[in-house]
Every structure is written in structure tokens, then in C-alpha cells.
Coordinates of C-alpha atoms and ligand atoms in Angstrom, one line a residue:
X1 CA -2.2 17.7 -13.4
X2 CA -5.6 19.0 -12.5
X3 CA -7.8 18.4 -9.5
X4 CA -11.3 19.9 -9.7
X5 CA -14.5 20.1 -7.6
X6 CA -15.9 17.3 -9.7
X7 CA -13.0 15.0 -8.7
X8 CA -13.5 16.1 -5.0
X9 CA -17.2 15.2 -5.3
X10 CA -16.3 11.7 -6.7
X11 CA -13.8 11.2 -3.8
X12 CA -16.5 12.1 -1.2
X13 CA -18.7 9.5 -2.8
X14 CA -15.9 6.9 -2.8
X15 CA -15.3 7.5 0.9
X16 CA -19.0 6.9 1.5
X17 CA -18.8 3.6 -0.5
X18 CA -15.8 2.5 1.6
X19 CA -17.6 3.5 4.8
X20 CA -20.6 1.3 3.8
X21 CA -18.2 -1.6 3.2
X22 CA -16.9 -1.3 6.7
X23 CA -14.1 1.3 6.8
X24 CA -14.8 3.1 10.0
X25 CA -11.5 4.9 10.6
X26 CA -12.2 8.6 9.9
X27 CA -8.5 9.4 9.2
X28 CA -8.4 6.7 6.5
X29 CA -11.6 8.1 5.0
X30 CA -10.2 11.6 5.1
X31 CA -7.1 10.4 3.2
X32 CA -9.3 9.0 0.5
X33 CA -11.1 12.3 0.3
X34 CA -7.8 14.2 0.1
X35 CA -5.7 12.2 -2.4
X36 CA -6.3 12.8 -6.1
X37 CA -6.4 9.2 -7.2
X38 CA -7.2 10.1 -10.8
X39 CA -3.6 11.5 -11.1
X40 CA -2.2 8.0 -10.2
X41 CA -3.6 6.4 -13.4
X42 CA -3.4 7.2 -17.1
X43 CA -5.5 10.3 -17.7
X44 CA -7.4 8.7 -20.6
X45 CA -8.9 6.3 -17.9
X46 CA -9.7 9.0 -15.4
X47 CA -13.4 7.9 -15.2
X48 CA -12.3 4.7 -13.5
X49 CA -10.3 6.5 -10.8
X50 CA -13.1 6.8 -8.2
X51 CA -14.7 3.4 -8.7
X52 CA -13.9 0.9 -6.0
X53 CA -11.9 -1.2 -8.4
X54 CA -8.3 -2.1 -9.0
X55 CA -6.9 -0.7 -12.3
X56 CA -4.0 -1.4 -14.6
X57 CA -0.9 0.9 -14.3
X58 CA 2.5 0.5 -16.0
X59 CA 4.5 -2.7 -16.3
X60 CA 1.5 -5.0 -16.1
X61 CA 0.9 -4.0 -12.5
X62 CA -2.3 -2.6 -10.9
X63 CA -3.2 0.2 -8.5
X64 CA -4.9 -1.7 -5.6
X65 CA -8.7 -1.4 -5.1
X66 CA -9.5 1.6 -2.8
X67 CA -11.3 -0.8 -0.4
X68 CA -8.2 -2.9 -0.1
X69 CA -5.9 0.1 0.5
X70 CA -8.3 1.4 3.1
X71 CA -8.7 -2.0 4.8
X72 CA -4.9 -2.6 5.0
X73 CA -4.3 0.9 6.3
X74 CA -7.1 0.7 8.9
X75 CA -5.9 -2.7 10.1
X76 CA -2.4 -1.4 10.7
X77 CA -3.7 1.4 12.9
X78 CA -1.1 3.8 11.5
X79 CA -0.1 6.6 13.9
X80 CA 1.9 9.8 13.2
X81 CA 5.7 8.9 13.1
X82 CA 5.1 5.2 12.8
X83 CA 8.1 3.8 10.9
X84 CA 6.5 1.9 8.0
X85 CA 8.0 -0.4 5.4
X86 CA 5.9 -0.8 2.2
X87 CA 6.6 -3.6 -0.2
X88 CA 5.3 -2.9 -3.7
X89 CA 5.2 0.9 -4.3
X90 CA 3.4 0.5 -7.6
X91 CA 1.5 3.7 -8.4
X92 CA 2.3 5.2 -5.0
X93 CA -1.4 5.5 -4.0
X94 CA -1.0 3.4 -0.9
X95 CA 2.2 5.3 -0.1
X96 CA 0.3 8.5 -0.3
X97 CA -2.4 7.2 2.1
X98 CA 0.3 6.3 4.7
X99 CA 1.9 9.7 4.3
X100 CA -1.5 11.4 4.8
X101 CA -1.6 9.6 8.1
X102 CA 1.9 11.1 8.8
X103 CA 3.8 7.9 8.9
X104 CA 7.5 7.8 8.1
X105 CA 7.5 5.6 5.0
X106 CA 10.2 3.4 3.3
X107 CA 8.8 1.9 0.1
X108 CA 10.3 -0.8 -2.1
X109 CA 9.5 -1.6 -5.8
X110 CA 11.1 -4.2 -8.0
X111 CA 9.9 -2.9 -11.4
X112 CA 12.4 -0.3 -12.5
X113 CA 9.9 1.5 -14.7
X114 CA 7.4 2.0 -11.8
X115 CA 10.2 2.8 -9.4
X116 CA 11.4 5.6 -11.6
X117 CA 7.9 6.9 -12.5
X118 CA 6.5 6.9 -9.0
X119 CA 9.6 8.3 -7.3
X120 CA 9.4 11.3 -9.6
X121 CA 5.6 11.7 -9.4
X122 CA 4.8 11.4 -5.7
X123 CA 7.0 14.4 -4.6
X124 CA 5.3 16.5 -7.2
X125 CA 2.1 16.0 -5.3
X126 CA 3.9 16.9 -2.1
X127 CA 4.2 13.2 -0.9
X128 CA 7.7 12.5 0.4
X129 CA 8.5 9.1 1.7
X130 CA 11.8 8.8 3.7
X131 CA 13.1 6.6 0.9
X132 CA 12.1 5.1 -2.4
X133 CA 14.0 1.8 -2.8
X134 CA 14.5 -0.1 -6.1
X135 CA 14.9 -3.7 -4.9
X136 CA 13.5 -7.0 -3.7
X137 CA 10.8 -6.8 -1.1
X138 CA 11.4 -10.4 0.0
X139 CA 14.6 -9.1 1.8
X140 CA 12.8 -6.2 3.5
X141 CA 15.1 -3.4 4.4
X142 CA 17.6 -4.5 7.1
X143 CA 19.5 -1.3 7.1
X144 CA 16.5 0.6 8.4
X145 CA 14.9 -2.1 10.6
X146 CA 13.1 -2.5 13.0
X147 CA 9.8 -1.1 11.8
X148 CA 6.5 -0.4 13.6
X149 CA 4.5 -1.7 10.6
X150 CA 5.2 -3.6 7.4
X151 CA 2.6 -3.6 4.7
X152 CA 2.9 -5.9 1.6
X153 CA 0.8 -4.9 -1.4
X154 CA 1.4 -7.9 -3.6
X155 CA 0.3 -11.5 -3.2
X156 CA 3.0 -13.5 -1.5
X157 CA 3.3 -17.3 -2.0
X158 CA 4.7 -17.5 1.5
X159 CA 5.6 -15.2 4.4
X160 CA 9.2 -14.0 4.0
X161 CA 11.2 -14.6 7.2
X162 CA 13.2 -11.3 6.9
X163 CA 9.9 -9.3 7.2
X164 CA 9.0 -10.9 10.5
X165 CA 12.4 -10.4 11.9
X166 CA 12.4 -6.7 10.9
X167 CA 9.4 -5.9 13.1
X168 CA 9.7 -4.2 16.5
X169 CA 8.2 -6.0 19.4
X170 CA 4.6 -4.8 19.3
X171 CA 4.9 -4.3 15.5
X172 CA 2.6 -5.6 12.8
X173 CA 3.1 -7.2 9.4
X174 CA 0.1 -7.3 7.1
X175 CA 0.6 -9.5 4.1
X176 CA -1.8 -11.2 1.6
X177 CA -0.7 -14.8 1.4
X178 CA -1.6 -17.3 -1.4
X179 CA -1.4 -18.0 -5.1
X180 CA -4.8 -17.5 -6.9
X181 CA -6.4 -15.5 -4.1
X182 CA -4.7 -14.4 -0.9
X183 CA -5.6 -14.6 2.7
X184 CA -5.0 -11.2 4.3
X185 CA -2.8 -12.2 7.2
X186 CA -1.8 -10.1 10.2
X187 CA 1.2 -10.9 12.3
X188 CA 1.7 -9.1 15.6
X189 CA 5.1 -9.5 17.2
X190 CA 4.6 -10.4 20.9
X191 CA 8.2 -10.9 21.8
X192 CA 11.5 -11.6 20.0
X193 CA 10.3 -15.1 19.3
X194 CA 6.5 -15.0 19.4
X195 CA 4.0 -13.8 16.8
X196 CA 0.3 -13.8 17.0
X197 CA -1.4 -14.6 13.6
X198 CA -4.9 -13.4 12.5
X199 CA -6.5 -14.3 9.2
X200 CA -8.7 -11.4 7.9
X201 CA -10.4 -12.7 4.7
X202 CA -9.7 -13.3 1.0
X203 CA -8.3 -10.6 -1.3
X204 CA -6.9 -10.6 -4.9
X205 CA -3.5 -9.1 -5.6
X206 CA -0.9 -9.3 -8.4
X207 CA 1.9 -11.7 -7.4
X208 CA 4.9 -10.8 -5.3
X209 CA 7.7 -11.9 -7.6
X210 CA 10.9 -13.5 -6.7
X211 CA 14.2 -12.7 -8.5
X212 CA 14.1 -10.8 -11.8
X213 CA 12.5 -12.3 -14.9
Ligands
SAH1 N1 0.5 -0.3 -3.5 C1 0.4 -0.3 -5.0 C2 0.1 -1.8 -5.4 C3 0.7 -2.1 -6.7 S1 0.6 -3.8 -7.2 C4 -0.6 0.6 -5.6 O1 -1.7 0.7 -5.0 O2 -0.4 1.1 -6.7 C5 2.0 -4.6 -6.4 C6 3.3 -4.0 -6.7 O3 4.3 -4.8 -6.0 C7 3.7 -3.9 -8.1 O4 4.1 -2.6 -8.5 C8 4.8 -4.9 -8.3 O5 5.8 -4.5 -9.2 C9 5.4 -4.9 -6.8 N2 6.2 -6.1 -6.5 C10 6.0 -7.4 -6.9 N3 6.9 -8.2 -6.3 C11 7.8 -7.4 -5.6 C12 8.9 -7.6 -4.8 N4 9.5 -8.9 -4.7 N5 9.5 -6.6 -4.2 C13 9.0 -5.3 -4.3 N6 7.9 -5.0 -5.1 C14 7.3 -6.0 -5.7

């Protein structure tokens, strides 16, 4: 696993591209400058690592587009020690961004191959979530609830109720909702029963899958 000044230069450029697209949070841009994204994809495709594009990883899944990762992270206003639940560990890149911002992260993945691969890989880079969970994100993680923030990184056909109920009052759920394309939807818990909803634009994600198939 190698990181070089060439990679660092490409990351600085990527951070500039994201800033031009509207990412203004300096901590998020710094995380992009820090994390060696080329190590999260197959080394033969290294050239693609610092383009602002999604890219295939194992098990027919993708590493999210850097802009999408930065947008979701910025929207959630991650603070040190925020207790964050991530649905869709995938390559672990979004997880690494949350950890750079010093969140306390619980991350769930339903594909066993990815779960295994990423739970071995991230700690090697020094990224240590509180827990890697192999399981179904539709259920959330009741044993560790409530959370300050919940981030869903797969396209959900509907908003799973357990995720809303596992938020602290004042907490936020950010979830792309829809089939072909998804509306990035932010829910802010105002009280035990009230949620404020904001629609933040269209994105494209791989589907959040139900059950095993
Ligand atoms: N944050 C990841 C995104 C990966 S794509 C990254 O940047 O690499 C979305 C991920 O969600 C895939 O790994 C997919 O396997 C996972 N996923 C899909 N449905 C899920 C579910 N019900 N529960 C947990 N993870 C799920």
C-alpha cells in the first residue's frame, strides 16, 4: 500500500474540484486531502481514484462519488464524538471521512465479502470504527441507539421507520430515497414525534437491498 506525493497532489486537486462544486466545509475538504482514496479501489484502476466519479468495487457495489460523500458529510455537520450510524460500509471511504472528523462510527454492511474485506482493510490504515456490523441496515442498530446522525449510502425505496426512531432529539437522518434516481432527504428530529423534512436534490446510488438474495 503506497501513498506518494503524486497522490497527494491529485487529492489537493480533487478537493479544489469539490470546493468549486459547493463543498465549503474546510474539515470535509481536509478529510478528502488526507484519505488515500486510491487504496480503496483495485490498484489496476488507480488512475480513477481522484476523479469525481463513483467507481465499481467488489460484489457489484460502488465507492460513492467523492462529491456525494462530501455533500452528505457536510450536510450532517459532523462534530467530534458524534455517535454516527452508517448504513452501507462498502469500500469504507465514507467511514474514513467520518472518522477523520472524529465521529464515533457504527457501520453496517449486508454483503459479506465487502464486510470482511473492509473490516480488515480500514484498521490497517488507522481507521477504527466503534463497530463493523454484518447485517441489514433497514433495521438500524437498536442495541446502540440513539444516534446523533444516521447516514444511508445506498438508494432506499422508502424511509425505514427504525432509522427515524433510533435518532436522538435534535439528531439527523440523511437518506437518498427513490428507485431510478434518489432525492437526498434530510430528517431532523424535533421531538419524540416530530420530524422536519428537507429535500436536497437528486443523486444516484446503488440500491439499498432488502433481505438476502
Ligand atoms: N459508503 C460506501 C458506499 C457503497 S455503495 C462507499 O463509499 O464505498 C452502498 C453499499 O450499501 C453497498 O456496499 C451495499 O452492499 C450496501 N447495502 C445495500 N443494502 C444494504 C442494507 N440493507 N444494509 C446494509 N448495507 C446495504
